Coordinates of N, CA and C in Angstrom, one line a residue:
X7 N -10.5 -11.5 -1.8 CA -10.0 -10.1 -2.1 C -8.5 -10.1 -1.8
X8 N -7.6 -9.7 -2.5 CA -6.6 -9.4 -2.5 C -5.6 -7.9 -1.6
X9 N -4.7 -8.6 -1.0 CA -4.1 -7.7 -0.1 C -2.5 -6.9 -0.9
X10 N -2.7 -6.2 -1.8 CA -1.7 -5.5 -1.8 C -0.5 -5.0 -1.3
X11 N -1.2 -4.2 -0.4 CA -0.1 -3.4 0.6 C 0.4 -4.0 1.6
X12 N 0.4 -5.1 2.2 CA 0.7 -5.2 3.2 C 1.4 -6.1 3.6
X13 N 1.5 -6.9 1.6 CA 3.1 -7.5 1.0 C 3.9 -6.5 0.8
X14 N 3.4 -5.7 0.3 CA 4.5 -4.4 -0.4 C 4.7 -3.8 1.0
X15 N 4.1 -4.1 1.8 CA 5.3 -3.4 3.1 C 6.7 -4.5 2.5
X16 N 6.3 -4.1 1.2 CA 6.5 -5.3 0.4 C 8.4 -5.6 0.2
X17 N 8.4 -6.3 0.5 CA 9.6 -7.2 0.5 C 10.9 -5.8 0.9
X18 N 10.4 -5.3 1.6 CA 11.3 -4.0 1.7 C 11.1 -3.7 4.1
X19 N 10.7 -4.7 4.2 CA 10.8 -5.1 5.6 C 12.1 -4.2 6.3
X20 N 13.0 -4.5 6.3 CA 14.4 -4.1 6.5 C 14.3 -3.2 6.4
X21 N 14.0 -2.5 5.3 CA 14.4 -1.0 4.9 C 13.2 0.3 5.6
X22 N 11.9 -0.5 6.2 CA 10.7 0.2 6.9 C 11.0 0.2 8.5
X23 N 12.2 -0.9 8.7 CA 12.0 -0.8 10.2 C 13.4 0.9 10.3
X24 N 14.3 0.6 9.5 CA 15.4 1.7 9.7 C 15.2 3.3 9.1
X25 N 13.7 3.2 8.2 CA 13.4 4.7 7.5 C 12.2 4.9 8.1
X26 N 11.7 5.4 9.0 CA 9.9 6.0 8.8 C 9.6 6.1 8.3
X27 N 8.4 5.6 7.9 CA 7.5 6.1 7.0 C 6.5 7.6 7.8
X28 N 6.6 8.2 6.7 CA 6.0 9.7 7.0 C 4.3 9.4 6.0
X29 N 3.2 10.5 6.6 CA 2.1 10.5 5.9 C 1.8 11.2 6.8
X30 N 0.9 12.3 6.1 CA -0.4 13.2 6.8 C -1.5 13.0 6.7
X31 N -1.9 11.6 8.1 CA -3.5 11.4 7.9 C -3.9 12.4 8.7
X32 N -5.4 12.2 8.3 CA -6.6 12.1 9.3 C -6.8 10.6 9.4
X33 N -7.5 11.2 11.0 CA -8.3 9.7 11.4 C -9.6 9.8 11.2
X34 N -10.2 8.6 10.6 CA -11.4 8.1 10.4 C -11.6 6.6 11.0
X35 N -12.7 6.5 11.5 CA -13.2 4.9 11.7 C -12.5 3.9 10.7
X36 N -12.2 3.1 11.2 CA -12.0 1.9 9.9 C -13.2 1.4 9.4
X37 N -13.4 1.0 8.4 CA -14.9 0.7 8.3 C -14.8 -0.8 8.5
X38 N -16.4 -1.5 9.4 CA -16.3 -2.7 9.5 C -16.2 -3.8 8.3
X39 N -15.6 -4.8 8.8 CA -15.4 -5.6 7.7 C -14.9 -5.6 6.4
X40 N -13.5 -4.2 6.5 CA -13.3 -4.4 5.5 C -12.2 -5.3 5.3
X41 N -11.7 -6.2 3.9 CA -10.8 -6.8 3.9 C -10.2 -6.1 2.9
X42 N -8.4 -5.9 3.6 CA -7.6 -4.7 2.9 C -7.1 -6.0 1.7
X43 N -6.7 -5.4 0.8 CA -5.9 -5.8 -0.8 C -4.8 -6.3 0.0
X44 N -4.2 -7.8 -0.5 CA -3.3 -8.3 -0.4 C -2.6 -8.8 -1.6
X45 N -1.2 -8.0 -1.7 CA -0.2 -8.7 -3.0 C 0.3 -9.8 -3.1
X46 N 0.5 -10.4 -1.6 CA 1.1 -11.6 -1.7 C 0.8 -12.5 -2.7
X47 N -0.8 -12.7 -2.8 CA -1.1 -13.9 -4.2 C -0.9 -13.2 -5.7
X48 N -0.2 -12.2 -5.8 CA 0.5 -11.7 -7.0 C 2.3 -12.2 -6.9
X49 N 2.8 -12.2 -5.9 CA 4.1 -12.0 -5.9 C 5.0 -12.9 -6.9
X50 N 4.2 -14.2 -7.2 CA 4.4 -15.1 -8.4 C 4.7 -14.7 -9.9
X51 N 3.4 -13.2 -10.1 CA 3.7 -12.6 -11.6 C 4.4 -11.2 -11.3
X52 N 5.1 -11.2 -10.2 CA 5.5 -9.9 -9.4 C 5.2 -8.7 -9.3
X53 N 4.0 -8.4 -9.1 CA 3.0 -7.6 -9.2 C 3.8 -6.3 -8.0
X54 N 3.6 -7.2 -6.6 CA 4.1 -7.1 -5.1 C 6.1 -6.1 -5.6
X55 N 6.7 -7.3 -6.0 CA 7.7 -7.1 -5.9 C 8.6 -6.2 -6.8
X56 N 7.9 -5.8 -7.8 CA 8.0 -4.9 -8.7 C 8.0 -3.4 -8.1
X57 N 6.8 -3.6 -7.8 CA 6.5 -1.9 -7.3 C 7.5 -1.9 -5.7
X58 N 8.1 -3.0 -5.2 CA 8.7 -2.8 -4.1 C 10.2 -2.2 -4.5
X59 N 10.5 -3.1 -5.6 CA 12.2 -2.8 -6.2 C 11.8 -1.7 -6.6
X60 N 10.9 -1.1 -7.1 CA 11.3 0.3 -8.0 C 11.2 1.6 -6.8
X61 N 10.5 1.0 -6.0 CA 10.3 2.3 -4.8 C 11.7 2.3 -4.1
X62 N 12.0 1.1 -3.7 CA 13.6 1.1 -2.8 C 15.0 0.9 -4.0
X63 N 14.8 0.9 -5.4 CA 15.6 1.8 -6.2 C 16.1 3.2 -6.7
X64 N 14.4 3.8 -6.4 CA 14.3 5.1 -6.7 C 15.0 5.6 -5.0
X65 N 15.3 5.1 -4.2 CA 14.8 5.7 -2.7 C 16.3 5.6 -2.6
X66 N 17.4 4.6 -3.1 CA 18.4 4.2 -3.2 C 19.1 5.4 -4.1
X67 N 18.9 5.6 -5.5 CA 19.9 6.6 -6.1 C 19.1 8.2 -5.3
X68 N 18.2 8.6 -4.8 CA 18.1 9.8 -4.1 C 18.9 10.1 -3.0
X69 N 19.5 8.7 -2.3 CA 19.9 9.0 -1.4 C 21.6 9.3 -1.4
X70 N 22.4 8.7 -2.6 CA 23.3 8.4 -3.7 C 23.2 9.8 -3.9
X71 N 22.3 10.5 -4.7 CA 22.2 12.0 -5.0 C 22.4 12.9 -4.6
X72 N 22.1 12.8 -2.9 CA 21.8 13.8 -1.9 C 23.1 13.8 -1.2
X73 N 23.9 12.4 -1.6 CA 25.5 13.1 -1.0 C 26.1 13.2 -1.8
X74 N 26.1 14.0 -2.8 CA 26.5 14.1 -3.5 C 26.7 15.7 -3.7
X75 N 25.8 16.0 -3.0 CA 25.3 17.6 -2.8 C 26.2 18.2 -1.6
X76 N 26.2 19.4 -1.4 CA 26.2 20.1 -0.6 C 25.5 19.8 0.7
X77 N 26.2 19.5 1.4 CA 25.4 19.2 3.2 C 24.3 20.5 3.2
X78 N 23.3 19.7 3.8 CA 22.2 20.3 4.5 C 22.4 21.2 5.6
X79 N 22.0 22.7 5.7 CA 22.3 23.0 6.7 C 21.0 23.3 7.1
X80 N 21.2 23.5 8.5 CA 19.5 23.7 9.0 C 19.6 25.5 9.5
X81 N 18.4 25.5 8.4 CA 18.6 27.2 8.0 C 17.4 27.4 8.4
X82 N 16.7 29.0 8.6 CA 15.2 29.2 8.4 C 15.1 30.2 7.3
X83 N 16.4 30.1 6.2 CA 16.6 31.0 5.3 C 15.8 30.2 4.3
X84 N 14.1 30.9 3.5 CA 13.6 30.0 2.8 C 14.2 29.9 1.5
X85 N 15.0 30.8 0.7 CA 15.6 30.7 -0.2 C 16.5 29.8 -0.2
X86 N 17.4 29.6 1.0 CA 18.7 28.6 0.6 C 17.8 27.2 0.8
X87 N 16.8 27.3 1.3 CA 16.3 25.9 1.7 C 15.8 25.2 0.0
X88 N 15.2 26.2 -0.8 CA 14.5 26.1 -2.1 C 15.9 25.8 -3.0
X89 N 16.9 26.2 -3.0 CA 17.5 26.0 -3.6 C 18.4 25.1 -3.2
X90 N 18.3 24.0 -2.0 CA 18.6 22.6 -1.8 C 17.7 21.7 -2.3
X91 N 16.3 22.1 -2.6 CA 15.3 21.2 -3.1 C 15.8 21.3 -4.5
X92 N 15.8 22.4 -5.4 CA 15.5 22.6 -6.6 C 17.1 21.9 -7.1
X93 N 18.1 21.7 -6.3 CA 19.5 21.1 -6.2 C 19.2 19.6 -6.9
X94 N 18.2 19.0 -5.9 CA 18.1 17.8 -5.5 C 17.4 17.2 -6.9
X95 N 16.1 18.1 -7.1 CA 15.4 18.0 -8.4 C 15.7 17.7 -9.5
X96 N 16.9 18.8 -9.9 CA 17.7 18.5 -10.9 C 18.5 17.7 -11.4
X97 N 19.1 17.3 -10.2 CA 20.0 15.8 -9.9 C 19.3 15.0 -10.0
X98 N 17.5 14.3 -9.6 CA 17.3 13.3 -10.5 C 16.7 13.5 -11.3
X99 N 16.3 14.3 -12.1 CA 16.0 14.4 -13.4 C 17.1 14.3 -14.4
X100 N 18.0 14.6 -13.9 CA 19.3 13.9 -14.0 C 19.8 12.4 -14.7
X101 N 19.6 12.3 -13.9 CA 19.7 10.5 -13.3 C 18.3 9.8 -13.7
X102 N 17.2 10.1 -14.2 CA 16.4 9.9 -14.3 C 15.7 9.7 -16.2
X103 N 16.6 10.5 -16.6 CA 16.2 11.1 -18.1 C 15.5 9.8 -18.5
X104 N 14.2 9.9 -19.3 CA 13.7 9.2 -19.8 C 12.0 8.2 -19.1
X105 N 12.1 9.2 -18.0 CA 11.8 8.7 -16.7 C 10.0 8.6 -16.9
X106 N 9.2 8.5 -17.5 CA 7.7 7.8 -17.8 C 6.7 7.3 -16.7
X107 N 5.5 7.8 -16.8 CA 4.3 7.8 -16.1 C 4.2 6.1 -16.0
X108 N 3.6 5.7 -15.2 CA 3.8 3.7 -14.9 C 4.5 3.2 -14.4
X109 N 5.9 3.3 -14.5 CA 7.1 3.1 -14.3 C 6.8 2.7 -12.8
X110 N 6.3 2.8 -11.5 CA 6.1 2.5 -10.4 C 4.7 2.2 -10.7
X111 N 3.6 2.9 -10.8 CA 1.9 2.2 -10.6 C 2.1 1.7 -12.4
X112 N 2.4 0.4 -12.1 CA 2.6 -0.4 -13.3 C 1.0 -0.7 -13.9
X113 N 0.5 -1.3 -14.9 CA -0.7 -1.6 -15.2 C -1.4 -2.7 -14.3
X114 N -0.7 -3.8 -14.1 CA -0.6 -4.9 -12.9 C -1.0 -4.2 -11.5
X115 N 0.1 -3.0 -11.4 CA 0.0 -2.6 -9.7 C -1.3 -1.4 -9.6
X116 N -1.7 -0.4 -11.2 CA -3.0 0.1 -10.7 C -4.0 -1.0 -10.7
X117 N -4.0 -2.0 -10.7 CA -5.4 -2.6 -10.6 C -5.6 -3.1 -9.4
X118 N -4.5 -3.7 -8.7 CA -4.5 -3.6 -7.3 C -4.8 -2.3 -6.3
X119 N -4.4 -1.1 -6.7 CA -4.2 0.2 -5.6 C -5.8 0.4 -6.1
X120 N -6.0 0.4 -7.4 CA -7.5 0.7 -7.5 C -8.7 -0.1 -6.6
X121 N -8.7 -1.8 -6.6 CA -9.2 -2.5 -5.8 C -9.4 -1.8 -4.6
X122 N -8.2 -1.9 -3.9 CA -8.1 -1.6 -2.6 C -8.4 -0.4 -2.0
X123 N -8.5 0.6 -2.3 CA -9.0 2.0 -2.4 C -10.4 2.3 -2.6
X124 N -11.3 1.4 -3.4 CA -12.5 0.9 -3.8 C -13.3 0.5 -2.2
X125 N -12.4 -0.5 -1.7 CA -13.3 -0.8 -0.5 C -13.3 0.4 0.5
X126 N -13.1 1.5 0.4 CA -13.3 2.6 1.5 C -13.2 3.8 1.0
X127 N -13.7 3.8 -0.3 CA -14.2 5.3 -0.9 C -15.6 5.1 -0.6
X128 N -16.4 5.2 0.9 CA -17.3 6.5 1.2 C -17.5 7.7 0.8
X129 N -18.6 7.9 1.2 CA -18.9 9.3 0.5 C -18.0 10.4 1.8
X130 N -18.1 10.0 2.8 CA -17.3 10.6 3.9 C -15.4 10.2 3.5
X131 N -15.1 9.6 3.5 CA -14.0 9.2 3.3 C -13.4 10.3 1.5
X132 N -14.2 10.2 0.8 CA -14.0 11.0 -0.5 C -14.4 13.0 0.1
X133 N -14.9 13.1 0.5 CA -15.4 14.3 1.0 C -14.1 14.7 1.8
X134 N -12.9 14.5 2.7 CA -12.3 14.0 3.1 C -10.9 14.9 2.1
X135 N -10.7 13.8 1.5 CA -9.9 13.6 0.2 C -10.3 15.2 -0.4
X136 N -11.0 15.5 -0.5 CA -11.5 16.8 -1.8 C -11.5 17.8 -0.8
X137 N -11.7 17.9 0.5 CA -11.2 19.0 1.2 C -10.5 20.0 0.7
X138 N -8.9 19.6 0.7 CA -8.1 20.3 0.4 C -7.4 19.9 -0.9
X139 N -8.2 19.0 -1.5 CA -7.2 18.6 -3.0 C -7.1 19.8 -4.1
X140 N -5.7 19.5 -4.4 CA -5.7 20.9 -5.5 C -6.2 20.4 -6.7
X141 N -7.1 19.3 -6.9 CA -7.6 19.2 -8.6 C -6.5 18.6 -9.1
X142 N -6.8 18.2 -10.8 CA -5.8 17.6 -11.4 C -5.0 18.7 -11.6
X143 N -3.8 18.6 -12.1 CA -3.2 19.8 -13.2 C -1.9 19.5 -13.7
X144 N -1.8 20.4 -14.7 CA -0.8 19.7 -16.0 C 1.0 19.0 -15.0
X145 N 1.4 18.8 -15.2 CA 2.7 17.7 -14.6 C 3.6 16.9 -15.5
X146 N 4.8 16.9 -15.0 CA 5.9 15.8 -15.7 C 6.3 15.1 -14.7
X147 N 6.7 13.9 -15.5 CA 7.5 13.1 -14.1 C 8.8 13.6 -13.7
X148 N 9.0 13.7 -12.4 CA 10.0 14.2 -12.2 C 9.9 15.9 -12.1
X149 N 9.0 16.1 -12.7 CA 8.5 18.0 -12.2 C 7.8 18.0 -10.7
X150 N 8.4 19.1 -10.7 CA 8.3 19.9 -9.5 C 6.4 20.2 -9.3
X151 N 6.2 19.7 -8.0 CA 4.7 20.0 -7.4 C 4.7 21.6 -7.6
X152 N 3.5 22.3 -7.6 CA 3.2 23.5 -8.1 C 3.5 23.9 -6.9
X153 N 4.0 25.0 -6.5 CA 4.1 26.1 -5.6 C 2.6 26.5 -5.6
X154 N 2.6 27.1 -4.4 CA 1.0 27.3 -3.9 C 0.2 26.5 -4.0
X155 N 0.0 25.3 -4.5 CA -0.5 24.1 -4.7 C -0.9 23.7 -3.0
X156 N -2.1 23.3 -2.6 CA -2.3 22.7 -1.5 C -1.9 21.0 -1.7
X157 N -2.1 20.3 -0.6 CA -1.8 19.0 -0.5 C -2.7 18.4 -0.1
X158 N -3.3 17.4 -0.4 CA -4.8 16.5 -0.1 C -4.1 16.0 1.4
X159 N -5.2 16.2 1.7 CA -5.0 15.1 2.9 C -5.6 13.6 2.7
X160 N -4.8 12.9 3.5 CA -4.9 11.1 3.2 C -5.4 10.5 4.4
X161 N -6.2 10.4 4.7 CA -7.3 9.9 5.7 C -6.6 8.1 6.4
X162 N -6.8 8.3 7.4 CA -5.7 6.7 7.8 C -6.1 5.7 7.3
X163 N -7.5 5.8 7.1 CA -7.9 4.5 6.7 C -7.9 4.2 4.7
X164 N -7.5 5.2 4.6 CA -7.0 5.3 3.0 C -5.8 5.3 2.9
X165 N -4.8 5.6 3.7 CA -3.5 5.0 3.9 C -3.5 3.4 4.7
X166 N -4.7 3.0 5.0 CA -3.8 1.5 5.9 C -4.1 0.5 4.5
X167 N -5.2 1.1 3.6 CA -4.9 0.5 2.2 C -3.8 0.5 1.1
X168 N -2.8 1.2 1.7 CA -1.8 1.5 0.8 C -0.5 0.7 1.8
X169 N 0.6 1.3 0.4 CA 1.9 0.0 1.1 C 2.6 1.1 2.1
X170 N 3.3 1.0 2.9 CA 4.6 1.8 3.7 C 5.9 2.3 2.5
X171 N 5.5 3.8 3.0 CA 6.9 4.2 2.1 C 7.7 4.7 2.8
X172 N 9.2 4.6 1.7 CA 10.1 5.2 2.9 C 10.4 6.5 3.3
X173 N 11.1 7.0 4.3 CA 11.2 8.6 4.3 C 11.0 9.4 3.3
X174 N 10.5 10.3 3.0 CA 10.3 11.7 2.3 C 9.9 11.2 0.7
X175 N 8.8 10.2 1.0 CA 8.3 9.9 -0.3 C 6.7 9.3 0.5
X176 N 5.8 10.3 -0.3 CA 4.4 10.2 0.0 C 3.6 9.5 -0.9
X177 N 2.1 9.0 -0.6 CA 1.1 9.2 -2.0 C 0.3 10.3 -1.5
X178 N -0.3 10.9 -2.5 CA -1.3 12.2 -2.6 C -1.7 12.2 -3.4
X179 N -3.3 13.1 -3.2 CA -4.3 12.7 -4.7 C -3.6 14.1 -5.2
X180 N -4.5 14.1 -6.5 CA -4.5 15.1 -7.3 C -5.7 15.1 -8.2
X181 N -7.2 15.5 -7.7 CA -8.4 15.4 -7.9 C -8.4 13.7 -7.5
X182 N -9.3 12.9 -8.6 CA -9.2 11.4 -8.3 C -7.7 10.5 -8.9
X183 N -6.8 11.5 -8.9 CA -5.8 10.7 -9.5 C -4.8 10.5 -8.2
X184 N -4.2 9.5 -8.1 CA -3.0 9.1 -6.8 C -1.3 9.4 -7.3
X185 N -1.3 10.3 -6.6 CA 0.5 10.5 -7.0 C 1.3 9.9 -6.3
X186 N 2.7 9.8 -6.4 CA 3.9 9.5 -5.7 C 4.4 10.8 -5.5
X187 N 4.6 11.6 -4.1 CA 5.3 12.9 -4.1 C 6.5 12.4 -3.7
X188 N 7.6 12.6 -4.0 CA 9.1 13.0 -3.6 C 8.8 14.6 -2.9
X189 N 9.2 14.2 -1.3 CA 8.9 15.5 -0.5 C 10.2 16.3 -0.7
X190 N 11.6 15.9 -0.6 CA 12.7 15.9 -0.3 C 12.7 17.0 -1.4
X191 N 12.1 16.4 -2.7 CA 12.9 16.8 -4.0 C 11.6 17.8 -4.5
X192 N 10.5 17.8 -3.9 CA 9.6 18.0 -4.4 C 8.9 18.1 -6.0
X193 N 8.9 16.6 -6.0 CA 8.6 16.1 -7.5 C 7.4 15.2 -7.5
X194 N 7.4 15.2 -8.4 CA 5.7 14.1 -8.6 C 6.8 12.5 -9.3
X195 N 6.9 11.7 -8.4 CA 7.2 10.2 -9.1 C 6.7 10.2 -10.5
X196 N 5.5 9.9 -9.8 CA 4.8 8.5 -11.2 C 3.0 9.4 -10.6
X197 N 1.9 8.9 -11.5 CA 0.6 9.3 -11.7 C -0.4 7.9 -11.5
X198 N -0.9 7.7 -10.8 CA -2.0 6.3 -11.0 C -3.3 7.3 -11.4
X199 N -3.6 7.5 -12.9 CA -4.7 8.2 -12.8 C -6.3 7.3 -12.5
X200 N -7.0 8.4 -12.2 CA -8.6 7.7 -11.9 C -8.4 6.7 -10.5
X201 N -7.8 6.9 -10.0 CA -7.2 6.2 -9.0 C -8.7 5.6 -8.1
X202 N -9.1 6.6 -7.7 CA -10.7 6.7 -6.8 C -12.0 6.7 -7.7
X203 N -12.8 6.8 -7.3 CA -14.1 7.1 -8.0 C -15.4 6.7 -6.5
X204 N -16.3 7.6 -6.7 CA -17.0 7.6 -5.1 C -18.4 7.4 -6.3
X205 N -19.3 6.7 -5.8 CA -20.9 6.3 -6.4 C -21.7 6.6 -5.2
X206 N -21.4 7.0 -4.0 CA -22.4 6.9 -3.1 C -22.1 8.2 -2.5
X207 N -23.5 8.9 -3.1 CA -23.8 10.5 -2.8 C -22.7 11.3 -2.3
X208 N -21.9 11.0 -3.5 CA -20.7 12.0 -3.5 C -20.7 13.5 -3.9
X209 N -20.0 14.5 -3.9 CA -20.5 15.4 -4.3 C -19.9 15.5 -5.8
X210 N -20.7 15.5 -6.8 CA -20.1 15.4 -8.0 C -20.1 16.8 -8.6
X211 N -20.3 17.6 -8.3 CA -20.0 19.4 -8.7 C -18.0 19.5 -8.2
X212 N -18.0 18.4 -7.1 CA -16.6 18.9 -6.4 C -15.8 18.0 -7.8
X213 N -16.0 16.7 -7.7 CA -15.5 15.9 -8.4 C -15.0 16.5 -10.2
X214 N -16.1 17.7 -10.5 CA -15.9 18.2 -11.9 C -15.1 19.0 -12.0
X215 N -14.8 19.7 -10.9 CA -13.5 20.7 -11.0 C -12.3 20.5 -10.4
X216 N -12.3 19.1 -10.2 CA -11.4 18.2 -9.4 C -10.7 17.9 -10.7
X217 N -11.4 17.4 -12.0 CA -10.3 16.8 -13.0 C -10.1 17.6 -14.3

């Protein structure tokens, strides 16, 4: 079984030890024996290294963008704070024009995030997930996450399946589909739809109004 993420702490080493990575788990058990997705034995057809350049490209012109702006001030004024995000937004949509669903969860790289996500969708582990997911709903790349919109929570052990990202860039479901959030900018990257799928006495009434 193949390890995805844990090349894709992938060839971007350097750049994980000087950014945090941010995420809002929960903790859950790890489940025994599982073996997490490993990219390395893709890195040849660049499976790994693909989705690493385009995360620390995209991560590179945001940061390019953001000085480019108006310094941040630390306000508790929520208006000027929205309109540093909606600043930021624009600037890469910007910079972005033409900007398409894939483009990061490539065809190559959903088959891997799907694998590996596969070995620890429980029915507890998906139950989890659908807590607080806001369902699918309509989106562009590069558009702005819905206001009032809740945010799934990502359970640790469904993040130790995934790669390290860098500051103020998340994954999050959206029903069974896995997004890339840009927190900073509050945008949706890219879409891995169908991402999950649970077979074991899941609740499938939640799952219907999830997509």
């Amino acid at each position: 079984m193949t390890r995805f993420v844990r090349a894709a702490v992938f060839g971007v080493t350097v750049l994980a030890t000087s950014v945090p990575a941010v995420a809002e788990a929960q903790a859950l058990p790890i489940a025994p024996n599982v073996t997490k997705p490993d990219f390395t034995v893709h890195v040849v057809d660049g499976t790994a290294t693909v989705f690493a350049a385009q995360i620390v490209s995209y991560y590179e012109l945001r940061r390019r963008l953001e000085a480019g702006l108006p310094a941040v001030i630390v306000t508790d004024d929520v208006r000027q704070i929205r309109s540093g995000t909606r600043a930021l937004a624009k600037a890469i949509r910007l910079a972005r024009v033409g900007a398409v669903e894939g483009e990061f969860f490539t065809a190559e790289a959903g088959v891997e995030f799907r694998r590996g996500l596969a070995l620890v969708m429980t029915a507890k582990v998906w139950a989890v997930i659908m807590e607080d997911n806001p369902g699918a709903f309509g989106y562009e790349i590069d558009g702005s996450y819905p206001g009032g919109t809740t945010r799934s929570t990502m359970p640790g052990i469904v993040l130790a399946q995934l790669p390290h990202l860098p500051d103020g860039i998340e994954f999050r479901f959206a029903g069974p589909h896995l997004i890339l959030y840009d927190v900073r900018a509050n945008t949706i990257m890219d879409r891995l739809p169908d991402a999950i799928e649970c077979t074991d006495r899941c609740d499938h009434e939640v799952l219907r109004k999830t997509r």
